[in-house]
Amino acid sequence: MKQSTISTTEIPLKDISISPFNYRYGNKPVKEEDLQELAESIKTNGVIQSVLVRPLGTGKYELVVGERRFRASDIVGRKTIPALVREFTDDQVKEIQVIENIQREDPHPMAEALAIQTLLSISKAKNKVEDVAGRIGKSTAFVYQRMKLNDLTENFREMLFINVITISQAFKLSRLDEGSQVDFYNFYCKDWQDEGWSLNNFNSRIKNYQLDLSDAPFDTKDAKLDKKAGACTKCPNNTAATTSLFPEDSEDARCTNRPCYEIKFRVNAKLLIMKVFMEYPHLPIAVKDESILSIYFSADDTPIKGKTILVEDIDYDYFDEMPEKPDRNNFLDYEDEGENEAEYQDAFSEYNIEMKQLQDELHTGNCRMAVLISEDDFGKLVCLYPKTEHSETYTQNREKISEHKASDYQEALKTKTVTPEILGQERQRLLNREERSKELDEIKLQETFYNTLKESESVKSNDYPLGANDKAVSIFLLYASLNYYGRRDFENLILENETVSGDKDQQLIQFFFNPKDQQLSLLTRLVILNASDVKSPNGLCGLMLRHLVEGTPGMDAGELVNMQRTVTKEREMKLSEKLNLLQKQEEKLK
């Protein structure tokens, strides 16, 4: 601290002015009776401790420390006061006065917060918090806590100053963003000056302004979702991230910064929608109320720009989500693996039926696919029905198909309550299972084709036999890389008019089989192994994988087919036996 030689002298009171920086930061004003007691002491004993002043020039001085002694001396009529004269900069005066005020007996927490804010603003240390903590003799945690009180809005600062709210409540309020604090004040505290007012149910009310991060629709660990804010797990606005400063607030992870949360919500929503539109670029957007788009998007936002918007004539109280394909890992309830497999096959059969019904509905125009956007769902792929045409028949049919299970038939056998209806339902269940099993055979066979190609040396080296169908697959992959509109234009150029779906596929396959360029072979294998639908036996991608394997020397596709067909025939024989048994049981009941 820059200063001159210390000197003590008697200075006339009239030549000393109160420092404009001597703001007491909310400390209670000196009581007149206390000031009067000091005046009586000075009248009897004089001023024992000198005040501190700095020279202003022309014989004038500014009081830095000692306002109570100065005022008491004036009360008893003293003309002069003993003073230490030093030269200080404005920042040095502020620092001295702030530290003196903050070190008074029992200072108010809000006064400490404002004082610390001033010290931080004038500190030139690299680590300002540690510097200020050292100057006032407090821990860094104390400084951080008091700093947080400065985030209170002016209304809550005033309420804290006069102890209308507790320090604990003030800390929780200070962690809310400014907009949430204003809302909380307007809803619950605007009448705080009225007689009998009290802030009831504070903890439950403030949770309405803290967003539960465990239910966040975005990844709270993702630091890239909003690079400025970073990951929620390390954010000071997360109540679980600052346990050392606010242990009472760290029971669960809740966000106290609503604007930041909403930014991440919107960014995540856009990413979800863009992901769907990358796969289904031609689909429209469905919204119950078009105003929902203006909340989360602008007209220039890529996810919705140029998209058809469905609003009217849609039954938004009812829609079909795309059926979820069963996961084999979820069918492990029985000790018998055969029973688990049977249940899994049943679930897959129901899934297949649901998919077929949806496809039929789409084909007949009774419903249409769209990307749903609502307050709760973003980027959900759904089938929507017009208000005037939709009926509950589809739902009833689906429930009827699902209501009969293998266990119902077994129970009827045990209790001897078998009826023709139960036998008919069991027969249909078995037939449905077999239909799905045949589809699974194709999936397994497709998996075998995939693994055969993946494990071959032809994807690891340029030195391999050239497959007869490599170039056709290469051309197909070029075709498959086109978007919806690109494929449509391409097909219009090479396909005959009025081509039905099956004929179109055959024409495309024949078109793919023209070039024979070996330079495309390696690229063909690498790309097709990473195609999203390469393992599906249905569609062109799966067909081209089979052609690729069939045309590669050393891969016996015929043998692979024969092995799978053998499994199919064995199962069909067992099915025939079960159906014959049902037939005999049915004849006995007649």
Coordinates of C-alpha atoms in Angstrom, one line a residue:
M1 CA 0.0 0.0 0.0
K2 CA 1.5 3.4 -1.0
Q3 CA 1.7 5.7 1.9
S4 CA 3.7 8.7 3.3
T5 CA 5.4 9.0 6.6
I6 CA 3.0 8.7 9.5
S7 CA 2.3 11.9 11.4
T8 CA -0.1 12.7 14.3
T9 CA -1.6 16.1 14.8
E10 CA -4.6 18.0 16.2
I11 CA -6.8 18.9 13.2
P12 CA -9.8 21.3 13.4
L13 CA -13.1 19.4 13.0
K14 CA -14.2 22.0 10.4
D15 CA -11.4 21.0 8.1
I16 CA -12.4 17.3 8.0
S17 CA -15.1 16.0 5.7
I18 CA -16.8 12.5 5.8
S19 CA -15.5 10.2 3.1
P20 CA -18.0 9.6 0.3
F21 CA -16.8 5.9 0.3
N22 CA -17.8 5.4 3.9
Y23 CA -20.9 3.3 3.1
R24 CA -21.7 1.0 6.0
Y25 CA -23.1 -1.9 3.7
G26 CA -26.3 -2.4 5.5
N27 CA -24.8 -2.4 9.0
K28 CA -27.3 -1.0 11.5
P29 CA -26.8 2.8 12.0
V30 CA -25.1 3.9 15.3
K31 CA -27.7 4.3 18.0
E32 CA -27.9 7.9 19.4
E33 CA -27.7 6.6 23.0
D34 CA -24.4 4.8 22.1
L35 CA -23.1 7.9 20.4
Q36 CA -24.0 10.0 23.4
E37 CA -22.2 7.6 25.8
L38 CA -19.0 8.0 23.6
A39 CA -19.4 11.8 23.7
E40 CA -19.5 11.8 27.5
S41 CA -16.4 9.6 27.6
I42 CA -14.6 12.0 25.3
K43 CA -15.7 14.9 27.3
T44 CA -14.1 13.3 30.4
N45 CA -11.1 11.5 29.0
G46 CA -10.6 13.0 25.6
V47 CA -10.1 11.1 22.3
I48 CA -7.9 8.2 23.3
Q49 CA -7.5 6.7 19.8
S50 CA -6.7 9.0 16.9
V51 CA -8.8 9.0 13.8
L52 CA -7.3 8.3 10.4
V53 CA -7.5 11.0 7.6
R54 CA -5.9 11.7 4.2
P55 CA -4.9 15.1 3.0
L56 CA -7.0 16.8 0.3
G57 CA -4.7 19.8 -0.1
T58 CA -5.3 23.5 0.9
G59 CA -5.4 22.4 4.6
K60 CA -8.4 20.1 4.2
Y61 CA -8.7 16.4 5.1
E62 CA -11.0 13.5 4.4
L63 CA -12.0 11.1 7.2
V64 CA -11.0 7.6 6.5
V65 CA -11.6 5.8 9.8
G66 CA -13.2 7.1 13.0
E67 CA -16.6 8.5 12.1
R68 CA -18.1 7.7 15.6
R69 CA -15.3 9.5 17.3
F70 CA -15.5 12.4 14.9
R71 CA -19.3 12.8 15.5
A72 CA -19.0 12.4 19.3
S73 CA -16.3 15.0 19.4
D74 CA -18.6 17.4 17.6
I75 CA -21.4 16.7 20.0
V76 CA -19.3 17.8 23.0
G77 CA -18.1 20.9 21.2
R78 CA -14.4 20.0 20.6
K79 CA -12.7 22.2 18.1
T80 CA -10.0 19.7 17.1
I81 CA -9.4 15.9 17.1
P82 CA -6.1 13.9 17.1
A83 CA -5.5 12.4 13.8
L84 CA -3.1 10.2 11.9
V85 CA -2.4 11.7 8.4
R86 CA -1.7 9.4 5.5
E87 CA -1.9 9.5 1.8
F88 CA -4.2 6.9 0.2
T89 CA -5.7 6.2 -3.2
D90 CA -9.5 5.9 -3.5
D91 CA -9.2 2.1 -3.8
Q92 CA -7.1 2.0 -0.6
V93 CA -9.7 4.1 1.3
K94 CA -12.5 1.8 0.1
E95 CA -10.5 -1.3 1.2
I96 CA -9.7 0.1 4.7
Q97 CA -13.3 1.1 5.3
V98 CA -14.8 -2.1 4.0
I99 CA -12.5 -4.3 6.1
E100 CA -13.2 -2.1 9.2
N101 CA -17.0 -2.5 8.6
I102 CA -16.9 -6.2 7.9
Q103 CA -14.9 -6.9 11.0
R104 CA -17.3 -5.1 13.3
E105 CA -19.1 -7.2 15.9
D106 CA -21.9 -9.4 14.4
P107 CA -22.2 -7.7 10.9
H108 CA -25.2 -8.5 8.8
P109 CA -24.6 -11.3 6.2
M110 CA -25.9 -9.0 3.4
A111 CA -23.5 -6.3 4.6
E112 CA -20.7 -8.9 4.4
A113 CA -21.8 -9.9 0.9
L114 CA -21.7 -6.3 -0.4
A115 CA -18.4 -5.6 1.3
I116 CA -16.8 -8.6 -0.2
Q117 CA -18.2 -7.6 -3.6
T118 CA -16.3 -4.3 -3.2
L119 CA -13.1 -6.0 -2.2
L120 CA -13.2 -8.3 -5.1
S121 CA -13.8 -5.4 -7.5
I122 CA -10.6 -3.6 -6.3
S123 CA -8.4 -6.6 -5.8
K124 CA -5.6 -7.0 -8.2
A125 CA -4.5 -10.5 -7.1
K126 CA -4.6 -13.3 -9.6
N127 CA -6.9 -15.4 -7.3
K128 CA -9.1 -12.7 -6.0
V129 CA -11.2 -14.9 -3.7
E130 CA -8.2 -16.2 -1.8
D131 CA -6.8 -12.7 -1.6
V132 CA -10.0 -11.3 -0.1
A133 CA -10.4 -14.3 2.2
G134 CA -7.0 -13.6 3.6
R135 CA -7.6 -9.9 4.1
I136 CA -10.8 -10.4 6.1
G137 CA -9.6 -13.5 7.9
K138 CA -12.3 -15.8 6.6
S139 CA -12.3 -19.1 4.6
T140 CA -12.7 -19.1 0.8
A141 CA -15.9 -21.1 1.3
F142 CA -17.3 -18.2 3.4
V143 CA -16.4 -15.7 0.7
Y144 CA -18.1 -17.9 -2.0
Q145 CA -21.2 -18.2 0.1
R146 CA -21.4 -14.4 0.8
M147 CA -20.7 -13.7 -2.9
K148 CA -23.8 -15.8 -3.8
L149 CA -26.0 -13.5 -1.8
N150 CA -25.2 -10.7 -4.2
D151 CA -27.2 -12.6 -6.8
L152 CA -30.4 -11.8 -4.9
T153 CA -32.7 -9.3 -6.5
E154 CA -33.2 -6.0 -4.8
N155 CA -36.5 -7.0 -3.2
F156 CA -34.9 -10.1 -1.5
R157 CA -31.9 -8.1 -0.4
E158 CA -34.2 -5.7 1.4
M159 CA -36.1 -8.6 3.0
L160 CA -32.8 -10.2 4.1
F161 CA -31.5 -6.9 5.6
I162 CA -34.4 -6.7 7.9
N163 CA -34.5 -10.4 8.6
V164 CA -37.9 -11.1 7.0
I165 CA -36.3 -14.1 5.3
T166 CA -33.6 -16.3 6.9
I167 CA -30.1 -16.7 5.6
S168 CA -30.8 -20.3 4.6
Q169 CA -33.9 -19.1 2.5
A170 CA -31.8 -16.3 1.0
F171 CA -29.1 -18.8 -0.1
K172 CA -31.7 -21.0 -1.9
L173 CA -33.3 -17.9 -3.5
S174 CA -29.9 -16.6 -4.6
R175 CA -29.3 -19.8 -6.6
L176 CA -32.3 -19.1 -8.8
D177 CA -32.0 -17.2 -12.0
E178 CA -33.2 -13.6 -11.9
G179 CA -36.5 -14.4 -13.8
S180 CA -37.3 -17.1 -11.4
Q181 CA -36.6 -14.9 -8.4
V182 CA -38.9 -12.2 -9.8
D183 CA -41.7 -14.9 -10.3
F184 CA -41.2 -16.3 -6.8
Y185 CA -41.4 -12.8 -5.3
N186 CA -44.5 -11.8 -7.3
F187 CA -46.3 -15.1 -6.4
Y188 CA -45.4 -15.5 -2.7
C189 CA -43.7 -12.4 -1.3
K190 CA -45.0 -9.2 -2.8
D191 CA -47.2 -8.6 0.3
W192 CA -44.4 -9.1 2.8
Q193 CA -44.8 -5.7 4.4
D194 CA -48.4 -6.5 5.3
E195 CA -49.1 -7.2 9.0
G196 CA -49.2 -11.0 9.7
W197 CA -47.5 -12.0 6.4
S198 CA -45.3 -15.1 6.6
L199 CA -43.5 -17.3 4.0
N200 CA -45.1 -20.7 4.5
N201 CA -44.0 -24.0 2.8
F202 CA -40.9 -22.4 1.5
N203 CA -39.0 -25.6 0.7
S204 CA -41.8 -27.1 -1.3
R205 CA -42.6 -23.8 -3.1
I206 CA -39.0 -23.2 -4.2
K207 CA -38.8 -26.7 -5.7
N208 CA -41.3 -25.5 -8.3
Y209 CA -38.5 -23.3 -9.6
Q210 CA -35.8 -26.0 -9.4
L211 CA -35.9 -28.4 -12.3
D212 CA -35.3 -32.1 -11.6
L213 CA -32.2 -33.1 -13.6
S214 CA -33.0 -36.8 -13.2
D215 CA -36.0 -36.2 -15.5
A216 CA -34.1 -34.0 -18.0
P217 CA -34.8 -35.0 -21.6
F218 CA -31.2 -34.3 -22.5
D219 CA -27.9 -35.9 -21.3
T220 CA -26.8 -33.9 -18.3
K221 CA -23.2 -35.1 -18.7
D222 CA -23.0 -33.8 -22.2
A223 CA -20.6 -30.7 -22.1
K224 CA -21.0 -30.1 -25.8
L225 CA -24.8 -29.6 -25.8
D226 CA -24.2 -26.0 -24.7
K227 CA -20.5 -25.4 -24.7
K228 CA -20.8 -22.1 -22.8
A229 CA -22.7 -23.8 -19.9
G230 CA -20.8 -27.1 -20.0
A231 CA -22.1 -30.3 -18.3
C232 CA -24.9 -30.0 -15.7
T233 CA -22.9 -32.4 -13.5
K234 CA -20.3 -29.8 -12.7
C235 CA -22.5 -26.7 -13.0
P236 CA -22.8 -24.4 -9.9
N237 CA -26.5 -24.1 -10.7
N238 CA -26.9 -27.8 -10.0
T239 CA -27.8 -28.3 -6.3
A240 CA -25.8 -31.5 -6.2
A241 CA -22.6 -30.0 -7.6
T242 CA -21.7 -27.6 -4.7
T243 CA -22.0 -29.8 -1.6
S244 CA -19.2 -28.1 0.2
L245 CA -20.9 -24.6 0.0
F246 CA -24.5 -25.6 0.3
P247 CA -24.8 -29.0 1.9
E248 CA -28.5 -28.5 2.7
D249 CA -29.3 -28.1 -1.0
S250 CA -27.4 -31.1 -2.3
E251 CA -29.8 -34.0 -1.5
D252 CA -30.7 -34.4 -5.2
A253 CA -29.7 -32.9 -8.5
R254 CA -31.9 -29.9 -9.4
C255 CA -31.2 -27.1 -11.8
T256 CA -31.8 -23.6 -10.5
N257 CA -31.1 -21.8 -13.8
R258 CA -34.3 -22.2 -15.8
P259 CA -33.0 -20.2 -18.9
C260 CA -29.9 -22.4 -19.2
Y261 CA -32.1 -25.6 -18.8
E262 CA -34.5 -24.4 -21.5
I263 CA -31.6 -23.6 -23.9
K264 CA -30.4 -27.2 -23.5
F265 CA -33.9 -28.5 -23.9
R266 CA -34.3 -26.6 -27.2
V267 CA -30.9 -27.7 -28.6
N268 CA -31.6 -31.3 -27.7
A269 CA -35.1 -31.1 -29.2
K270 CA -33.6 -29.9 -32.5
L271 CA -31.1 -32.7 -32.5
L272 CA -33.8 -35.3 -32.0
I273 CA -35.9 -33.9 -34.8
M274 CA -32.9 -33.6 -37.2
K275 CA -32.0 -37.2 -36.5
V276 CA -35.5 -38.4 -37.5
F277 CA -35.6 -36.2 -40.6
M278 CA -32.2 -37.5 -41.7
E279 CA -33.9 -40.9 -42.1
Y280 CA -37.3 -39.7 -43.1
P281 CA -36.7 -36.4 -44.9
H282 CA -40.1 -36.3 -46.6
L283 CA -42.3 -36.6 -43.5
P284 CA -44.4 -33.7 -42.3
I285 CA -44.4 -32.3 -38.8
A286 CA -47.5 -32.8 -36.7
V287 CA -48.4 -30.3 -34.0
K288 CA -51.6 -29.8 -32.0
D289 CA -51.0 -26.1 -31.7
E290 CA -48.7 -24.4 -34.2
S291 CA -47.6 -21.9 -31.5
I292 CA -45.6 -24.7 -29.9
L293 CA -43.1 -24.3 -32.8
S294 CA -42.5 -20.6 -32.0
I295 CA -41.6 -21.5 -28.5
Y296 CA -38.7 -23.7 -29.5
F297 CA -37.9 -22.8 -33.0
S298 CA -37.5 -19.8 -35.4
A299 CA -38.7 -19.9 -39.0
D300 CA -35.1 -20.3 -40.2
D301 CA -34.3 -23.3 -38.0
T302 CA -33.1 -26.1 -40.2
P303 CA -35.2 -28.9 -38.5
I304 CA -38.6 -27.3 -39.5
K305 CA -37.7 -25.0 -42.4
G306 CA -39.8 -25.8 -45.4
K307 CA -41.6 -28.7 -43.7
T308 CA -45.3 -29.4 -44.1
I309 CA -47.1 -28.7 -40.9
L310 CA -50.1 -30.8 -39.9
V311 CA -52.4 -29.1 -37.4
E312 CA -56.1 -29.5 -38.2
D313 CA -58.2 -32.6 -38.7
I314 CA -55.8 -34.8 -36.7
D315 CA -56.9 -36.8 -33.6
Y316 CA -54.1 -35.8 -31.3
D317 CA -55.7 -37.7 -28.4
Y318 CA -54.9 -40.9 -30.2
F319 CA -52.0 -41.9 -32.3
D320 CA -49.9 -45.0 -32.9
E321 CA -46.3 -45.0 -32.0
M322 CA -44.1 -47.3 -34.1
P323 CA -44.2 -50.8 -32.4
E324 CA -41.0 -51.6 -30.5
K325 CA -39.2 -54.7 -31.6
P326 CA -38.9 -57.3 -28.8
D327 CA -35.5 -57.7 -27.2
R328 CA -34.5 -61.3 -26.6
N329 CA -32.8 -60.3 -23.3
N330 CA -36.2 -59.4 -21.9
F331 CA -37.4 -63.0 -22.2
L332 CA -35.5 -64.8 -19.5
D333 CA -38.3 -65.5 -16.9
Y334 CA -38.4 -69.3 -17.3
E335 CA -35.8 -71.9 -16.4
D336 CA -36.7 -73.7 -19.6
E337 CA -34.9 -72.0 -22.5
G338 CA -37.6 -73.4 -24.8
E339 CA -40.3 -71.6 -22.9
N340 CA -38.3 -68.4 -23.1
E341 CA -37.9 -68.8 -26.8
A342 CA -41.6 -69.5 -27.2
E343 CA -42.5 -66.3 -25.4
Y344 CA -40.0 -64.4 -27.4
Q345 CA -41.5 -65.8 -30.6
D346 CA -45.0 -64.9 -29.5
A347 CA -43.9 -61.3 -28.8
F348 CA -42.2 -61.1 -32.1
S349 CA -45.3 -62.5 -33.8
E350 CA -47.4 -59.8 -32.2
Y351 CA -44.9 -57.2 -33.2
N352 CA -45.0 -58.4 -36.8
I353 CA -48.8 -58.3 -36.8
E354 CA -48.8 -54.8 -35.5
M355 CA -46.3 -53.7 -38.1
K356 CA -48.4 -55.2 -40.9
Q357 CA -51.6 -53.6 -39.6
L358 CA -49.8 -50.2 -39.5
Q359 CA -48.5 -50.7 -43.0
D360 CA -51.9 -51.7 -44.2
E361 CA -53.4 -48.6 -42.6
L362 CA -50.7 -46.4 -44.3
H363 CA -51.2 -48.1 -47.6
T364 CA -55.0 -47.6 -47.6
G365 CA -54.6 -44.0 -46.5
N366 CA -56.4 -44.4 -43.2
C367 CA -53.5 -42.9 -41.4
R368 CA -50.2 -41.2 -42.2
M369 CA -46.7 -41.1 -40.7
A370 CA -45.5 -37.8 -39.3
V371 CA -43.0 -36.4 -36.8
L372 CA -44.8 -35.4 -33.6
I373 CA -43.8 -32.2 -31.8
S374 CA -45.5 -31.4 -28.5
E375 CA -44.6 -30.1 -25.0
D376 CA -43.6 -33.7 -24.0
D377 CA -42.4 -35.3 -27.3
F378 CA -39.9 -34.2 -29.8
G379 CA -39.0 -36.2 -32.9
K380 CA -41.4 -39.1 -32.1
L381 CA -42.3 -41.1 -35.2
V382 CA -46.1 -41.7 -35.2
C383 CA -49.0 -42.7 -37.3
L384 CA -51.8 -40.1 -37.1
Y385 CA -55.5 -40.6 -37.8
P386 CA -58.0 -38.0 -39.1
K387 CA -60.7 -37.0 -36.7
T388 CA -63.5 -38.0 -39.0
E389 CA -62.2 -41.4 -40.1
H390 CA -60.4 -42.9 -37.1
S391 CA -62.2 -45.6 -35.2
E392 CA -61.2 -47.9 -32.3
T393 CA -61.5 -51.0 -34.4
Y394 CA -57.8 -51.2 -34.9
T395 CA -57.1 -51.0 -31.2
Q396 CA -59.7 -53.6 -30.4
N397 CA -58.3 -56.0 -33.0
R398 CA -54.8 -55.6 -31.6
E399 CA -56.0 -56.3 -28.0
K400 CA -58.0 -59.3 -29.2
I401 CA -54.9 -60.8 -30.9
S402 CA -52.8 -60.2 -27.8
E403 CA -55.2 -61.6 -25.2
H404 CA -54.7 -65.3 -26.0
K405 CA -51.4 -66.9 -24.8
A406 CA -49.9 -70.3 -24.7
S407 CA -50.5 -70.4 -20.9
D408 CA -54.2 -70.0 -21.5
Y409 CA -54.3 -73.2 -23.5
Q410 CA -52.2 -75.2 -21.0
E411 CA -54.4 -74.0 -18.2
A412 CA -57.5 -75.1 -20.0
L413 CA -56.0 -78.6 -20.5
K414 CA -55.2 -78.9 -16.8
T415 CA -58.7 -77.8 -15.7
K416 CA -60.4 -79.7 -18.5
T417 CA -62.1 -76.6 -19.7
V418 CA -61.0 -76.7 -23.3
T419 CA -63.5 -75.2 -25.8
P420 CA -63.6 -75.0 -29.6
E421 CA -62.9 -71.3 -29.2
I422 CA -59.7 -71.9 -27.1
L423 CA -58.6 -74.5 -29.6
G424 CA -59.1 -72.1 -32.5
Q425 CA -57.2 -69.4 -30.7
E426 CA -54.3 -71.8 -29.9
R427 CA -54.3 -72.9 -33.6
Q428 CA -54.1 -69.3 -34.7
R429 CA -51.3 -68.6 -32.2
L430 CA -49.3 -71.5 -33.5
L431 CA -49.8 -70.5 -37.1
N432 CA -48.8 -66.9 -36.2
R433 CA -45.7 -68.2 -34.4
E434 CA -44.7 -70.3 -37.4
E435 CA -45.2 -67.3 -39.7
R436 CA -42.9 -65.3 -37.6
S437 CA -40.5 -68.2 -37.2
K438 CA -40.1 -68.3 -41.0
E439 CA -39.4 -64.6 -41.0
L440 CA -36.8 -65.2 -38.2
D441 CA -35.3 -67.9 -40.4
E442 CA -34.7 -65.3 -43.1
I443 CA -33.2 -63.0 -40.5
K444 CA -30.9 -65.7 -39.2
L445 CA -29.9 -66.5 -42.7
Q446 CA -29.2 -62.9 -43.4
E447 CA -27.1 -62.8 -40.3
T448 CA -25.1 -65.7 -41.6
F449 CA -24.5 -64.0 -44.9
Y450 CA -23.4 -60.9 -43.1
N451 CA -21.0 -62.8 -40.8
T452 CA -19.6 -64.8 -43.7
L453 CA -18.6 -61.7 -45.5
K454 CA -17.4 -59.8 -42.4
E455 CA -15.1 -62.7 -41.4
S456 CA -13.6 -63.3 -44.8
E457 CA -10.2 -62.0 -45.8
S458 CA -11.8 -60.0 -48.6
V459 CA -12.5 -57.1 -46.2
K460 CA -9.0 -57.0 -44.9
S461 CA -6.8 -57.0 -48.0
N462 CA -6.6 -55.9 -51.6
D463 CA -5.4 -59.4 -52.5
Y464 CA -8.6 -61.4 -52.8
P465 CA -10.7 -63.1 -55.5
L466 CA -13.0 -60.8 -57.3
G467 CA -16.7 -61.6 -56.7
A468 CA -19.0 -61.7 -59.7
N469 CA -21.6 -59.4 -58.1
D470 CA -19.3 -56.8 -56.5
K471 CA -19.9 -54.1 -59.0
A472 CA -23.7 -54.5 -58.9
V473 CA -23.6 -54.0 -55.1
S474 CA -21.4 -51.0 -55.6
I475 CA -23.9 -49.4 -57.9
F476 CA -26.6 -50.3 -55.5
L477 CA -24.8 -48.5 -52.7
L478 CA -24.6 -45.4 -54.8
Y479 CA -28.3 -45.7 -55.3
A480 CA -28.9 -46.3 -51.6
S481 CA -26.9 -43.2 -50.7
L482 CA -29.5 -41.0 -52.4
N483 CA -32.2 -39.3 -50.4
Y484 CA -35.9 -39.8 -51.0
Y485 CA -36.1 -37.2 -53.8
G486 CA -32.9 -38.3 -55.4
R487 CA -34.1 -41.9 -55.6
R488 CA -37.5 -40.8 -57.0
D489 CA -35.8 -38.8 -59.8
F490 CA -33.4 -41.7 -60.5
E491 CA -36.2 -44.3 -60.8
N492 CA -38.2 -42.0 -63.1
L493 CA -35.3 -42.0 -65.5
I494 CA -34.5 -45.7 -65.6
L495 CA -37.8 -47.5 -64.8
E496 CA -40.7 -48.1 -67.0
N497 CA -43.9 -46.2 -66.4
E498 CA -46.6 -47.8 -64.1
T499 CA -44.1 -50.1 -62.5
V500 CA -45.4 -51.9 -59.4
S501 CA -43.2 -52.3 -56.3
G502 CA -42.0 -55.8 -57.0
D503 CA -41.2 -55.2 -60.7
K504 CA -39.4 -52.0 -59.7
D505 CA -37.0 -53.9 -57.4
Q506 CA -36.3 -56.5 -60.1
Q507 CA -35.6 -53.7 -62.7
L508 CA -33.3 -52.0 -60.3
I509 CA -31.4 -55.2 -59.5
Q510 CA -30.9 -55.9 -63.2
F511 CA -29.6 -52.3 -63.6
F512 CA -27.1 -52.8 -60.8
F513 CA -25.6 -55.8 -62.6
N514 CA -24.0 -54.0 -65.6
P515 CA -20.5 -52.7 -64.6
K516 CA -17.7 -55.0 -63.5
D517 CA -15.0 -52.6 -62.1
Q518 CA -12.7 -54.3 -59.6
Q519 CA -11.7 -50.9 -58.1
L520 CA -15.1 -50.7 -56.4
S521 CA -14.9 -54.1 -54.8
L522 CA -13.2 -53.2 -51.5
L523 CA -15.3 -50.1 -51.1
T524 CA -18.4 -52.2 -51.7
R525 CA -17.6 -54.6 -48.8
L526 CA -16.7 -51.9 -46.3
V527 CA -19.8 -49.8 -47.0
I528 CA -22.3 -52.6 -47.1
L529 CA -21.1 -53.9 -43.7
N530 CA -21.9 -50.6 -42.2
A531 CA -25.3 -50.1 -43.8
S532 CA -28.0 -49.8 -41.2
D533 CA -30.4 -52.4 -42.7
V534 CA -27.8 -54.8 -44.1
K535 CA -28.9 -57.6 -41.6
S536 CA -32.5 -57.5 -42.7
P537 CA -33.6 -60.2 -45.2
N538 CA -36.2 -57.8 -46.5
G539 CA -35.4 -55.0 -48.9
L540 CA -32.8 -54.4 -51.5
C541 CA -29.8 -54.0 -49.1
G542 CA -30.3 -57.5 -47.7
L543 CA -30.8 -59.0 -51.2
M544 CA -27.6 -57.3 -52.5
L545 CA -25.6 -58.7 -49.5
R546 CA -26.7 -62.2 -50.5
H547 CA -25.7 -61.6 -54.1
L548 CA -22.3 -60.4 -52.9
V549 CA -21.7 -63.5 -50.9
E550 CA -23.0 -65.8 -53.6
G551 CA -20.6 -64.3 -56.1
T552 CA -17.5 -64.5 -54.0
P553 CA -15.3 -67.5 -54.4
G554 CA -14.9 -69.6 -51.3
M555 CA -18.3 -68.7 -49.9
D556 CA -20.9 -71.5 -50.4
A557 CA -24.2 -69.6 -50.2
G558 CA -26.2 -72.6 -51.3
E559 CA -24.9 -74.7 -48.4
L560 CA -25.8 -71.9 -46.0
V561 CA -29.4 -71.8 -47.4
N562 CA -29.7 -75.6 -47.2
M563 CA -28.6 -75.7 -43.6
Q564 CA -31.2 -73.1 -42.6
R565 CA -33.9 -74.8 -44.7
T566 CA -33.2 -78.1 -42.8
V567 CA -33.9 -76.3 -39.5
T568 CA -37.1 -74.9 -40.9
K569 CA -38.3 -78.3 -42.1
E570 CA -37.7 -80.0 -38.8
R571 CA -39.7 -77.3 -37.0
E572 CA -42.5 -77.6 -39.5
M573 CA -42.8 -81.3 -38.9
K574 CA -43.1 -80.6 -35.1
L575 CA -45.8 -78.0 -35.9
S576 CA -47.7 -80.6 -38.0
E577 CA -47.7 -83.0 -35.1
K578 CA -49.1 -80.4 -32.7
L579 CA -51.8 -79.3 -35.2
N580 CA -52.9 -83.0 -35.7
L581 CA -53.1 -83.3 -31.9
L582 CA -55.4 -80.3 -31.8
Q583 CA -57.5 -81.7 -34.6
K584 CA -58.1 -84.9 -32.7
Q585 CA -59.0 -83.0 -29.5
E586 CA -61.4 -80.9 -31.4
E587 CA -63.1 -84.0 -33.0
K588 CA -63.6 -85.6 -29.5
L589 CA -65.5 -82.5 -28.4
K590 CA -68.0 -82.7 -31.3

